[in-house]
PDB file of C-alpha atoms in Angstrom:
ATOM      1  CA  MET A  20      95.466 -21.425 -34.670  1.00 45.00           C
ATOM      2  CA  THR A  21      95.602 -18.953 -31.848  1.00 47.00           C
ATOM      3  CA  LYS A  22      92.157 -17.472 -30.748  1.00 63.00           C
ATOM      4  CA  SER A  23      93.703 -14.396 -29.571  1.00 78.00           C
ATOM      5  CA  PHE A  24      96.098 -11.760 -30.973  1.00 87.00           C
ATOM      6  CA  LEU A  25      99.201 -13.229 -29.399  1.00 87.00           C
ATOM      7  CA  PRO A  26     100.478 -16.919 -29.993  1.00 88.00           C
ATOM      8  CA  PRO A  27      99.716 -19.529 -27.355  1.00 85.00           C
ATOM      9  CA  PRO A  28     102.518 -20.479 -24.895  1.00 86.00           C
ATOM     10  CA  GLU A  29     103.627 -23.484 -26.687  1.00 87.00           C
ATOM     11  CA  ALA A  30     104.104 -21.420 -29.849  1.00 88.00           C
ATOM     12  CA  PHE A  31     106.076 -18.981 -27.983  1.00 89.00           C
ATOM     13  CA  ALA A  32     108.372 -21.542 -26.603  1.00 89.00           C
ATOM     14  CA  THR A  33     109.384 -22.378 -29.997  1.00 91.00           C
ATOM     15  CA  TYR A  34     110.429 -18.758 -30.848  1.00 93.00           C
ATOM     16  CA  PRO A  35     113.999 -17.236 -30.773  1.00 93.00           C
ATOM     17  CA  THR A  36     114.774 -15.458 -27.712  1.00 94.00           C
ATOM     18  CA  PRO A  37     113.058 -12.015 -27.830  1.00 95.00           C
ATOM     19  CA  ASN A  38     115.428  -9.049 -28.887  1.00 96.00           C
ATOM     20  CA  TYR A  39     114.146  -5.811 -27.248  1.00 95.00           C
ATOM     21  CA  ILE A  40     117.155  -3.881 -27.972  1.00 94.00           C
ATOM     22  CA  ASP A  41     118.144  -4.204 -31.705  1.00 95.00           C
ATOM     23  CA  PRO A  42     115.277  -6.220 -33.114  1.00 96.00           C
ATOM     24  CA  GLN A  43     114.874  -6.938 -36.959  1.00 96.00           C
ATOM     25  CA  THR A  44     112.324  -4.430 -38.570  1.00 96.00           C
ATOM     26  CA  ARG A  45     110.356  -3.954 -41.678  1.00 96.00           C
ATOM     27  CA  GLY A  46     107.466  -1.696 -42.611  1.00 95.00           C
ATOM     28  CA  LYS A  47     108.999   1.416 -44.651  1.00 96.00           C
ATOM     29  CA  ALA A  48     107.408   0.451 -47.885  1.00 97.00           C
ATOM     30  CA  THR A  49     104.079  -0.116 -45.921  1.00 98.00           C
ATOM     31  CA  CYS A  50     104.171   3.496 -44.478  1.00 98.00           C
ATOM     32  CA  ILE A  51     105.358   4.742 -47.870  1.00 98.00           C
ATOM     33  CA  THR A  52     102.562   3.097 -49.627  1.00 98.00           C
ATOM     34  CA  ALA A  53     100.064   4.211 -47.008  1.00 98.00           C
ATOM     35  CA  ILE A  54     101.011   7.900 -47.411  1.00 98.00           C
ATOM     36  CA  VAL A  55     100.911   8.103 -51.220  1.00 98.00           C
ATOM     37  CA  CYS A  56      97.708   6.202 -51.454  1.00 98.00           C
ATOM     38  CA  GLY A  57      96.344   8.711 -48.934  1.00 98.00           C
ATOM     39  CA  VAL A  58      97.422  11.760 -50.891  1.00 98.00           C
ATOM     40  CA  LEU A  59      96.020  10.215 -53.983  1.00 96.00           C
ATOM     41  CA  SER A  60      92.718   9.483 -52.300  1.00 96.00           C
ATOM     42  CA  ILE A  61      92.344  13.038 -51.095  1.00 96.00           C
ATOM     43  CA  PHE A  62      93.461  14.537 -54.751  1.00 94.00           C
ATOM     44  CA  PHE A  63      91.032  12.345 -56.491  1.00 92.00           C
ATOM     45  CA  VAL A  64      87.942  12.856 -54.358  1.00 93.00           C
ATOM     46  CA  SER A  65      88.964  16.639 -54.059  1.00 92.00           C
ATOM     47  CA  LEU A  66      89.101  16.763 -57.815  1.00 89.00           C
ATOM     48  CA  ARG A  67      85.464  14.900 -58.044  1.00 87.00           C
ATOM     49  CA  LEU A  68      83.802  17.043 -55.587  1.00 88.00           C
ATOM     50  CA  ILE A  69      85.032  20.450 -57.014  1.00 88.00           C
ATOM     51  CA  ALA A  70      83.922  19.349 -60.424  1.00 83.00           C
ATOM     52  CA  ARG A  71      80.469  18.516 -59.009  1.00 82.00           C
ATOM     53  CA  LEU A  72      80.096  21.752 -57.221  1.00 86.00           C
ATOM     54  CA  ARG A  73      81.124  23.885 -60.263  1.00 84.00           C
ATOM     55  CA  ILE A  74      79.149  22.054 -62.783  1.00 78.00           C
ATOM     56  CA  LYS A  75      76.282  20.752 -60.990  1.00 76.00           C
ATOM     57  CA  ARG A  76      76.214  23.238 -58.251  1.00 76.00           C
ATOM     58  CA  GLY A  77      75.682  20.383 -55.569  1.00 79.00           C
ATOM     59  CA  LEU A  78      76.560  17.250 -54.335  1.00 85.00           C
ATOM     60  CA  GLY A  79      74.559  13.691 -54.557  1.00 85.00           C
ATOM     61  CA  TRP A  80      74.285  10.838 -52.254  1.00 88.00           C
ATOM     62  CA  ASP A  81      77.219   9.349 -54.037  1.00 88.00           C
ATOM     63  CA  ASP A  82      79.286  12.072 -53.389  1.00 90.00           C
ATOM     64  CA  PHE A  83      78.635  12.114 -49.622  1.00 93.00           C
ATOM     65  CA  TRP A  84      79.321   8.214 -49.620  1.00 94.00           C
ATOM     66  CA  ILE A  85      82.554   8.564 -51.415  1.00 93.00           C
ATOM     67  CA  LEU A  86      83.621  11.352 -49.083  1.00 95.00           C
ATOM     68  CA  PHE A  87      82.619   8.844 -46.101  1.00 96.00           C
ATOM     69  CA  GLY A  88      84.692   6.323 -47.623  1.00 96.00           C
ATOM     70  CA  LEU A  89      87.622   8.802 -48.078  1.00 96.00           C
ATOM     71  CA  ILE A  90      87.382   9.653 -44.342  1.00 97.00           C
ATOM     72  CA  PHE A  91      87.771   6.217 -43.265  1.00 98.00           C
ATOM     73  CA  GLY A  92      90.327   5.442 -45.762  1.00 97.00           C
ATOM     74  CA  ILE A  93      92.603   8.182 -44.372  1.00 98.00           C
ATOM     75  CA  CYS A  94      91.791   6.652 -41.008  1.00 98.00           C
ATOM     76  CA  PHE A  95      93.069   3.405 -42.187  1.00 98.00           C
ATOM     77  CA  TYR A  96      96.262   4.808 -43.687  1.00 98.00           C
ATOM     78  CA  ILE A  97      97.027   6.849 -40.411  1.00 98.00           C
ATOM     79  CA  ASN A  98      96.247   3.366 -38.554  1.00 98.00           C
ATOM     80  CA  ILE A  99      98.929   1.688 -40.480  1.00 98.00           C
ATOM     81  CA  ILE A 100     101.694   4.073 -39.995  1.00 98.00           C
ATOM     82  CA  LEU A 101     100.875   4.578 -36.246  1.00 97.00           C
ATOM     83  CA  GLY A 102     100.876   0.674 -35.997  1.00 97.00           C
ATOM     84  CA  THR A 103     104.045   0.363 -37.706  1.00 97.00           C
ATOM     85  CA  GLN A 104     106.017   3.325 -36.047  1.00 96.00           C
ATOM     86  CA  LEU A 105     104.550   3.193 -32.411  1.00 96.00           C
ATOM     87  CA  TRP A 106     102.907  -0.189 -31.750  1.00 96.00           C
ATOM     88  CA  GLY A 107     105.217  -2.774 -32.844  1.00 95.00           C
ATOM     89  CA  TYR A 108     104.236  -3.632 -36.429  1.00 96.00           C
ATOM     90  CA  LYS A 109     107.783  -3.364 -37.610  1.00 96.00           C
ATOM     91  CA  TYR A 110     108.877  -6.397 -35.324  1.00 97.00           C
ATOM     92  CA  HIS A 111     108.394 -10.028 -35.257  1.00 96.00           C
ATOM     93  CA  ILE A 112     105.607 -11.158 -32.730  1.00 95.00           C
ATOM     94  CA  TRP A 113     108.332 -12.692 -30.414  1.00 96.00           C
ATOM     95  CA  ASP A 114     110.306  -9.389 -30.356  1.00 97.00           C
ATOM     96  CA  LEU A 115     107.204  -7.171 -29.633  1.00 96.00           C
ATOM     97  CA  PRO A 116     107.486  -5.761 -25.849  1.00 96.00           C
ATOM     98  CA  PRO A 117     104.773  -6.875 -23.631  1.00 94.00           C
ATOM     99  CA  ARG A 118     103.776  -3.097 -22.983  1.00 95.00           C
ATOM    100  CA  LEU A 119     102.843  -3.032 -26.757  1.00 96.00           C
ATOM    101  CA  TYR A 120     100.592  -6.031 -26.713  1.00 94.00           C
ATOM    102  CA  LYS A 121      97.149  -4.018 -26.093  1.00 94.00           C
ATOM    103  CA  GLY A 122      98.003  -1.365 -28.537  1.00 95.00           C
ATOM    104  CA  ALA A 123      99.110  -3.732 -31.256  1.00 95.00           C
ATOM    105  CA  ALA A 124      95.865  -5.633 -30.766  1.00 94.00           C
ATOM    106  CA  ILE A 125      93.884  -2.655 -30.925  1.00 95.00           C
ATOM    107  CA  ILE A 126      95.508  -1.538 -34.157  1.00 96.00           C
ATOM    108  CA  GLU A 127      94.585  -4.723 -35.751  1.00 94.00           C
ATOM    109  CA  ILE A 128      90.882  -4.353 -34.749  1.00 94.00           C
ATOM    110  CA  THR A 129      90.638  -0.617 -35.892  1.00 96.00           C
ATOM    111  CA  ALA A 130      92.292  -1.418 -38.976  1.00 96.00           C
ATOM    112  CA  VAL A 131      89.755  -4.042 -39.924  1.00 93.00           C
ATOM    113  CA  LEU A 132      86.915  -1.635 -38.888  1.00 96.00           C
ATOM    114  CA  PHE A 133      88.425   1.425 -40.899  1.00 97.00           C
ATOM    115  CA  PHE A 134      88.881  -0.794 -43.973  1.00 96.00           C
ATOM    116  CA  LEU A 135      85.413  -2.211 -43.877  1.00 94.00           C
ATOM    117  CA  LEU A 136      84.049   1.354 -43.244  1.00 96.00           C
ATOM    118  CA  SER A 137      85.944   2.840 -46.264  1.00 96.00           C
ATOM    119  CA  THR A 138      85.373   0.108 -48.811  1.00 93.00           C
ATOM    120  CA  SER A 139      81.712  -0.265 -47.869  1.00 94.00           C
ATOM    121  CA  GLY A 140      81.395   3.701 -48.462  1.00 94.00           C
ATOM    122  CA  ILE A 141      82.975   3.486 -51.791  1.00 92.00           C
ATOM    123  CA  ARG A 142      80.615   0.757 -52.737  1.00 91.00           C
ATOM    124  CA  MET A 143      77.851   2.526 -51.369  1.00 93.00           C
ATOM    125  CA  SER A 144      78.641   5.511 -53.725  1.00 90.00           C
ATOM    126  CA  LEU A 145      78.666   3.364 -56.740  1.00 87.00           C
ATOM    127  CA  LEU A 146      75.236   1.849 -55.781  1.00 90.00           C
ATOM    128  CA  SER A 147      73.753   5.557 -55.185  1.00 89.00           C
ATOM    129  CA  PHE A 148      75.159   6.467 -58.661  1.00 83.00           C
ATOM    130  CA  TYR A 149      73.497   3.500 -60.095  1.00 83.00           C
ATOM    131  CA  LEU A 150      70.063   4.359 -58.433  1.00 84.00           C
ATOM    132  CA  HIS A 151      70.392   7.799 -59.712  1.00 78.00           C
ATOM    133  CA  LEU A 152      70.791   6.445 -63.269  1.00 73.00           C
ATOM    134  CA  VAL A 153      67.890   4.135 -63.116  1.00 73.00           C
ATOM    135  CA  ARG A 154      65.572   6.380 -61.117  1.00 71.00           C
ATOM    136  CA  ASP A 155      63.541   7.379 -63.821  1.00 59.00           C
ATOM    137  CA  ALA A 156      63.979   4.691 -66.209  1.00 58.00           C
ATOM    138  CA  GLY A 157      61.093   2.421 -64.789  1.00 56.00           C
ATOM    139  CA  SER A 158      63.103  -0.472 -64.216  1.00 69.00           C
ATOM    140  CA  VAL A 159      61.864  -2.105 -61.017  1.00 78.00           C
ATOM    141  CA  GLY A 160      64.062  -5.120 -61.391  1.00 81.00           C
ATOM    142  CA  TRP A 161      67.283  -3.128 -61.502  1.00 82.00           C
ATOM    143  CA  LYS A 162      66.053  -0.816 -58.539  1.00 85.00           C
ATOM    144  CA  ARG A 163      65.505  -3.985 -56.586  1.00 88.00           C
ATOM    145  CA  THR A 164      68.828  -5.435 -57.565  1.00 88.00           C
ATOM    146  CA  ILE A 165      70.663  -2.370 -56.614  1.00 90.00           C
ATOM    147  CA  HIS A 166      68.937  -2.185 -53.300  1.00 91.00           C
ATOM    148  CA  GLY A 167      69.746  -5.676 -52.646  1.00 92.00           C
ATOM    149  CA  PHE A 168      73.488  -4.943 -52.975  1.00 92.00           C
ATOM    150  CA  VAL A 169      73.033  -2.111 -50.572  1.00 94.00           C
ATOM    151  CA  VAL A 170      71.621  -4.676 -48.038  1.00 94.00           C
ATOM    152  CA  VAL A 171      74.504  -7.068 -48.672  1.00 92.00           C
ATOM    153  CA  THR A 172      76.853  -4.244 -48.139  1.00 92.00           C
ATOM    154  CA  ILE A 173      75.584  -3.377 -44.905  1.00 94.00           C
ATOM    155  CA  VAL A 174      75.273  -6.992 -43.755  1.00 93.00           C
ATOM    156  CA  LEU A 175      78.937  -7.894 -44.701  1.00 90.00           C
ATOM    157  CA  SER A 176      80.168  -4.576 -42.779  1.00 92.00           C
ATOM    158  CA  LEU A 177      78.088  -5.304 -39.809  1.00 93.00           C
ATOM    159  CA  ALA A 178      78.894  -9.006 -39.540  1.00 91.00           C
ATOM    160  CA  PHE A 179      82.649  -8.667 -39.939  1.00 91.00           C
ATOM    161  CA  GLY A 180      82.844  -5.615 -37.975  1.00 93.00           C
ATOM    162  CA  LEU A 181      81.436  -7.118 -34.998  1.00 93.00           C
ATOM    163  CA  THR A 182      83.381 -10.329 -35.497  1.00 90.00           C
ATOM    164  CA  ALA A 183      86.691  -8.315 -35.267  1.00 90.00           C
ATOM    165  CA  VAL A 184      85.675  -6.461 -32.100  1.00 92.00           C
ATOM    166  CA  PHE A 185      83.734  -9.126 -30.051  1.00 92.00           C
ATOM    167  CA  ARG A 186      85.884 -12.224 -30.914  1.00 90.00           C
ATOM    168  CA  CYS A 187      86.620 -12.553 -26.955  1.00 91.00           C
ATOM    169  CA  THR A 188      84.671 -12.295 -23.991  1.00 90.00           C
ATOM    170  CA  PRO A 189      85.772  -9.809 -22.427  1.00 92.00           C
ATOM    171  CA  VAL A 190      87.121  -7.904 -25.418  1.00 92.00           C
ATOM    172  CA  SER A 191      90.429  -7.384 -23.409  1.00 91.00           C
ATOM    173  CA  ALA A 192      91.101 -11.195 -23.294  1.00 91.00           C
ATOM    174  CA  TYR A 193      92.163 -10.703 -26.966  1.00 91.00           C
ATOM    175  CA  TRP A 194      95.427  -8.975 -26.129  1.00 91.00           C
ATOM    176  CA  THR A 195      96.059 -10.298 -22.827  1.00 89.00           C
ATOM    177  CA  TYR A 196      98.790 -13.017 -22.315  1.00 84.00           C
ATOM    178  CA  PRO A 197      98.420 -15.547 -20.922  1.00 81.00           C
ATOM    179  CA  MET A 198      94.756 -15.627 -21.761  1.00 83.00           C
ATOM    180  CA  PRO A 199      92.483 -15.592 -18.480  1.00 86.00           C
ATOM    181  CA  GLU A 200      91.129 -18.967 -17.788  1.00 84.00           C
ATOM    182  CA  ASP A 201      87.602 -17.583 -17.498  1.00 87.00           C
ATOM    183  CA  ALA A 202      87.918 -15.829 -20.987  1.00 88.00           C
ATOM    184  CA  LYS A 203      86.043 -17.123 -23.986  1.00 88.00           C
ATOM    185  CA  CYS A 204      87.292 -16.543 -27.514  1.00 87.00           C
ATOM    186  CA  PHE A 205      86.472 -18.162 -30.773  1.00 84.00           C
ATOM    187  CA  ASP A 206      88.837 -18.535 -33.604  1.00 78.00           C
ATOM    188  CA  ASP A 207      87.647 -16.060 -36.250  1.00 76.00           C
ATOM    189  CA  SER A 208      90.438 -16.977 -38.984  1.00 78.00           C
ATOM    190  CA  ILE A 209      87.916 -19.035 -41.098  1.00 79.00           C
ATOM    191  CA  ILE A 210      85.203 -16.450 -40.828  1.00 80.00           C
ATOM    192  CA  THR A 211      87.468 -13.548 -41.670  1.00 80.00           C
ATOM    193  CA  LEU A 212      88.901 -15.412 -44.758  1.00 82.00           C
ATOM    194  CA  VAL A 213      85.429 -16.267 -45.985  1.00 85.00           C
ATOM    195  CA  GLY A 214      84.508 -12.596 -45.439  1.00 82.00           C
ATOM    196  CA  GLY A 215      87.449 -11.498 -47.652  1.00 84.00           C
ATOM    197  CA  VAL A 216      86.193 -13.968 -50.257  1.00 87.00           C
ATOM    198  CA  LEU A 217      82.666 -12.463 -50.228  1.00 88.00           C
ATOM    199  CA  VAL A 218      83.843  -9.007 -50.261  1.00 85.00           C
ATOM    200  CA  VAL A 219      85.793  -9.897 -53.399  1.00 87.00           C
ATOM    201  CA  VAL A 220      82.736 -11.129 -54.892  1.00 87.00           C
ATOM    202  CA  ALA A 221      80.689  -8.057 -53.715  1.00 85.00           C
ATOM    203  CA  ASP A 222      83.411  -5.791 -55.174  1.00 82.00           C
ATOM    204  CA  LEU A 223      83.168  -7.459 -58.570  1.00 83.00           C
ATOM    205  CA  CYS A 224      79.466  -7.958 -58.917  1.00 85.00           C
ATOM    206  CA  THR A 225      79.038  -4.161 -57.927  1.00 82.00           C
ATOM    207  CA  MET A 226      81.554  -2.744 -60.413  1.00 77.00           C
ATOM    208  CA  LEU A 227      80.173  -5.114 -63.257  1.00 77.00           C
ATOM    209  CA  LEU A 228      76.531  -4.505 -62.186  1.00 80.00           C
ATOM    210  CA  PRO A 229      75.636  -1.852 -64.896  1.00 74.00           C
ATOM    211  CA  LEU A 230      77.521  -3.521 -67.882  1.00 72.00           C
ATOM    212  CA  PRO A 231      74.463  -5.501 -69.053  1.00 72.00           C
ATOM    213  CA  VAL A 232      72.022  -2.449 -69.212  1.00 67.00           C
ATOM    214  CA  VAL A 233      74.843  -0.192 -70.620  1.00 66.00           C
ATOM    215  CA  LEU A 234      75.675  -2.778 -73.499  1.00 64.00           C
ATOM    216  CA  SER A 235      72.078  -3.098 -74.382  1.00 65.00           C
ATOM    217  CA  PHE A 236      71.778   0.706 -75.132  1.00 63.00           C
ATOM    218  CA  ASN A 237      71.154   1.514 -78.735  1.00 66.00           C
ATOM    219  CA  MET A 238      74.497   3.115 -79.567  1.00 62.00           C
ATOM    220  CA  PRO A 239      77.400   2.675 -81.814  1.00 69.00           C
ATOM    221  CA  ILE A 240      79.593  -0.344 -81.275  1.00 72.00           C
ATOM    222  CA  ARG A 241      82.697   1.877 -80.609  1.00 68.00           C
ATOM    223  CA  GLN A 242      80.840   3.621 -77.857  1.00 63.00           C
ATOM    224  CA  ARG A 243      79.609   0.209 -76.360  1.00 63.00           C
ATOM    225  CA  ILE A 244      83.148  -0.949 -76.209  1.00 67.00           C
ATOM    226  CA  SER A 245      84.456   2.272 -74.666  1.00 61.00           C
ATOM    227  CA  VAL A 246      81.844   2.524 -71.983  1.00 62.00           C
ATOM    228  CA  ALA A 247      82.421  -1.252 -71.238  1.00 64.00           C
ATOM    229  CA  VAL A 248      86.152  -0.654 -70.871  1.00 63.00           C
ATOM    230  CA  LEU A 249      85.568   2.207 -68.476  1.00 61.00           C
ATOM    231  CA  LEU A 250      83.215   0.405 -66.205  1.00 66.00           C
ATOM    232  CA  SER A 251      85.320  -2.954 -66.284  1.00 65.00           C
ATOM    233  CA  LEU A 252      88.304  -1.069 -64.670  1.00 69.00           C
ATOM    234  CA  GLY A 253      86.773  -2.281 -61.475  1.00 74.00           C
ATOM    235  CA  ILE A 254      88.288  -5.626 -62.478  1.00 79.00           C
ATOM    236  CA  VAL A 255      91.693  -4.181 -61.377  1.00 82.00           C
ATOM    237  CA  VAL A 256      90.395  -3.527 -58.142  1.00 85.00           C
ATOM    238  CA  THR A 257      88.930  -7.053 -57.795  1.00 85.00           C
ATOM    239  CA  ILE A 258      92.626  -8.330 -58.577  1.00 88.00           C
ATOM    240  CA  VAL A 259      94.027  -6.465 -55.859  1.00 90.00           C
ATOM    241  CA  SER A 260      91.222  -7.439 -53.503  1.00 90.00           C
ATOM    242  CA  THR A 261      91.964 -11.020 -54.309  1.00 89.00           C
ATOM    243  CA  THR A 262      95.632 -10.608 -53.659  1.00 91.00           C
ATOM    244  CA  ARG A 263      94.597  -9.061 -50.371  1.00 91.00           C
ATOM    245  CA  THR A 264      92.672 -11.969 -49.553  1.00 88.00           C
ATOM    246  CA  VAL A 265      95.445 -14.435 -50.235  1.00 88.00           C
ATOM    247  CA  TYR A 266      97.779 -12.317 -47.856  1.00 89.00           C
ATOM    248  CA  LEU A 267      94.861 -12.401 -45.320  1.00 86.00           C
ATOM    249  CA  TRP A 268      95.009 -16.292 -45.397  1.00 83.00           C
ATOM    250  CA  LYS A 269      98.835 -16.064 -44.779  1.00 81.00           C
ATOM    251  CA  SER A 270      98.750 -13.455 -41.983  1.00 80.00           C
ATOM    252  CA  LEU A 271      95.765 -14.888 -40.268  1.00 73.00           C
ATOM    253  CA  ILE A 272      95.944 -18.832 -40.735  1.00 74.00           C
ATOM    254  CA  GLY A 273      99.434 -19.417 -42.186  1.00 70.00           C
ATOM    255  CA  THR A 274     101.263 -17.990 -39.232  1.00 83.00           C
ATOM    256  CA  TYR A 275     101.211 -16.698 -35.802  1.00 88.00           C
ATOM    257  CA  ASP A 276     103.565 -13.769 -36.502  1.00 93.00           C
ATOM    258  CA  ILE A 277     100.820 -11.430 -37.369  1.00 91.00           C
ATOM    259  CA  THR A 278     102.955  -8.297 -36.778  1.00 94.00           C
ATOM    260  CA  TRP A 279     105.487  -9.253 -39.439  1.00 95.00           C
ATOM    261  CA  GLU A 280     103.274 -10.959 -41.919  1.00 93.00           C
ATOM    262  CA  SER A 281     100.735  -8.579 -42.062  1.00 94.00           C
ATOM    263  CA  HIS A 282     102.645  -5.782 -44.364  1.00 96.00           C
ATOM    264  CA  PRO A 283     101.660  -7.470 -47.767  1.00 95.00           C
ATOM    265  CA  LEU A 284      98.099  -7.334 -46.514  1.00 94.00           C
ATOM    266  CA  LEU A 285      98.183  -3.723 -45.357  1.00 96.00           C
ATOM    267  CA  ILE A 286      99.891  -2.667 -48.485  1.00 96.00           C
ATOM    268  CA  CYS A 287      97.279  -4.559 -50.621  1.00 95.00           C
ATOM    269  CA  GLY A 288      94.527  -2.723 -48.539  1.00 95.00           C
ATOM    270  CA  SER A 289      96.122   0.510 -49.016  1.00 97.00           C
ATOM    271  CA  VAL A 290      96.264   0.242 -52.886  1.00 96.00           C
ATOM    272  CA  GLU A 291      92.896  -1.376 -52.917  1.00 94.00           C
ATOM    273  CA  ILE A 292      91.004   1.619 -51.316  1.00 95.00           C
ATOM    274  CA  VAL A 293      92.906   4.331 -53.678  1.00 94.00           C
ATOM    275  CA  LEU A 294      91.923   2.107 -56.762  1.00 91.00           C
ATOM    276  CA  SER A 295      88.172   1.770 -55.553  1.00 90.00           C
ATOM    277  CA  ILE A 296      88.141   5.671 -55.386  1.00 89.00           C
ATOM    278  CA  VAL A 297      89.846   6.165 -58.827  1.00 85.00           C
ATOM    279  CA  SER A 298      88.429   3.226 -60.740  1.00 73.00           C
ATOM    280  CA  PRO A 299      84.872   4.469 -61.578  1.00 58.00           C
ATOM    281  CA  ILE A 300      86.295   7.186 -63.955  1.00 48.00           C
ATOM    282  CA  SER A 301      83.427   9.209 -65.683  1.00 48.00           C
ATOM    283  CA  PRO A 302      82.943   8.635 -69.607  1.00 40.00           C
ATOM    284  CA  THR A 303      84.385  11.337 -71.723  1.00 32.00           C
ATOM    285  CA  LEU A 304      82.191  10.323 -74.630  1.00 34.00           C
ATOM    286  CA  PRO A 305      79.641  12.682 -76.083  1.00 38.00           C
ATOM    287  CA  PRO A 306      76.214  11.655 -75.161  1.00 42.00           C
ATOM    288  CA  PRO A 307      74.465   9.790 -77.866  1.00 40.00           C
ATOM    289  CA  LYS A 308      70.938  11.197 -79.124  1.00 42.00           C
ATOM    290  CA  PRO A 309      68.186   9.565 -77.121  1.00 40.00           C
ATOM    291  CA  LEU A 310      66.365   6.857 -79.196  1.00 37.00           C
ATOM    292  CA  SER A 311      64.501   5.312 -76.408  1.00 43.00           C
ATOM    293  CA  GLN A 312      63.905   5.129 -72.597  1.00 44.00           C
ATOM    294  CA  GLU A 313      67.333   3.162 -72.255  1.00 44.00           C
ATOM    295  CA  SER A 314      69.357   5.373 -74.586  1.00 45.00           C
ATOM    296  CA  ASP A 315      67.863   8.402 -72.581  1.00 48.00           C
ATOM    297  CA  MET A 316      69.142   6.648 -69.504  1.00 47.00           C
ATOM    298  CA  LEU A 317      72.598   6.509 -71.226  1.00 46.00           C
ATOM    299  CA  THR A 318      72.549  10.465 -71.729  1.00 49.00           C
ATOM    300  CA  LYS A 319      71.574  10.972 -68.000  1.00 49.00           C
ATOM    301  CA  TYR A 320      74.606   8.641 -67.118  1.00 45.00           C
ATOM    302  CA  HIS A 321      76.809  10.925 -69.277  1.00 48.00           C
ATOM    303  CA  ARG A 322      75.595  14.064 -67.964  1.00 49.00           C
ATOM    304  CA  TYR A 323      75.588  12.964 -64.368  1.00 48.00           C
ATOM    305  CA  ALA A 324      78.936  11.235 -64.542  1.00 48.00           C
ATOM    306  CA  HIS A 325      80.711  13.832 -66.489  1.00 46.00           C
ATOM    307  CA  ALA A 326      80.855  16.023 -63.355  1.00 45.00           C
ATOM    308  CA  SER A 327      82.529  13.002 -61.449  1.00 43.00           C
ATOM    309  CA  PRO A 328      86.186  12.413 -62.589  1.00 40.00           C
ATOM    310  CA  ALA A 329      86.735  10.174 -59.749  1.00 38.00           C
TER     311      ALA A 329
END
């Protein structure tokens, strides 16, 4: 496959004659999805922060991280709309006017960066929440495990963010057609696909991380089931993330027509961000009476999470 944003000359030679006057278009559903997901994201994060400020009179690190994720999520949504309406993502790649090559390529790069920063911020919010729960529990193993997930989140974000930006030397070679003879690029399709799979695994593990501890608490079976269901809502996010990875393969490896085929990928990415924000719903169960250090941690979980509706 091509090593740059644009197809190689031999691929261009097989395409229909470019239609710059009245080309086929798509993207309305993509823009509508981005707007709806953006509004929902702002609503749920605002609800969470207002509740925290009213009930706890302050914010925790998990709140700051989810706000970080929201900011870059909104950037991702705006990026989608601008890319579709102004930079040619509503056209087939062969109908893309040459004057839009650079802008369209930059839209792709920034979309990757914004998505990585948003989802990483949301994941860091969950991990910060988990650290708060085990802070006084004396469980060194769990603290190390959570810190390990923090490191994995940072490494994944840096690795795939840098790959997205510096896949060509000079960077401008990524959107230059034809590619300069002295330019050097590497095909990042497989790397990006592997990264998508790793992100799915990281999301699933992060969402399910507290389940073994919570299910071991000394509490009635009904509460165990309820808490398990609440925490397992992250599986929905994982399903969307898996679907996004499938479309990632189709848009990066299965075709050169990235501007046209990327729309299902962008829609899945939009939905994934808002679900990642909404999924860690706080339990509404009454806190059980502390019977041990672990059950005391469950009470702490309820009290801390109760002020976090998102």
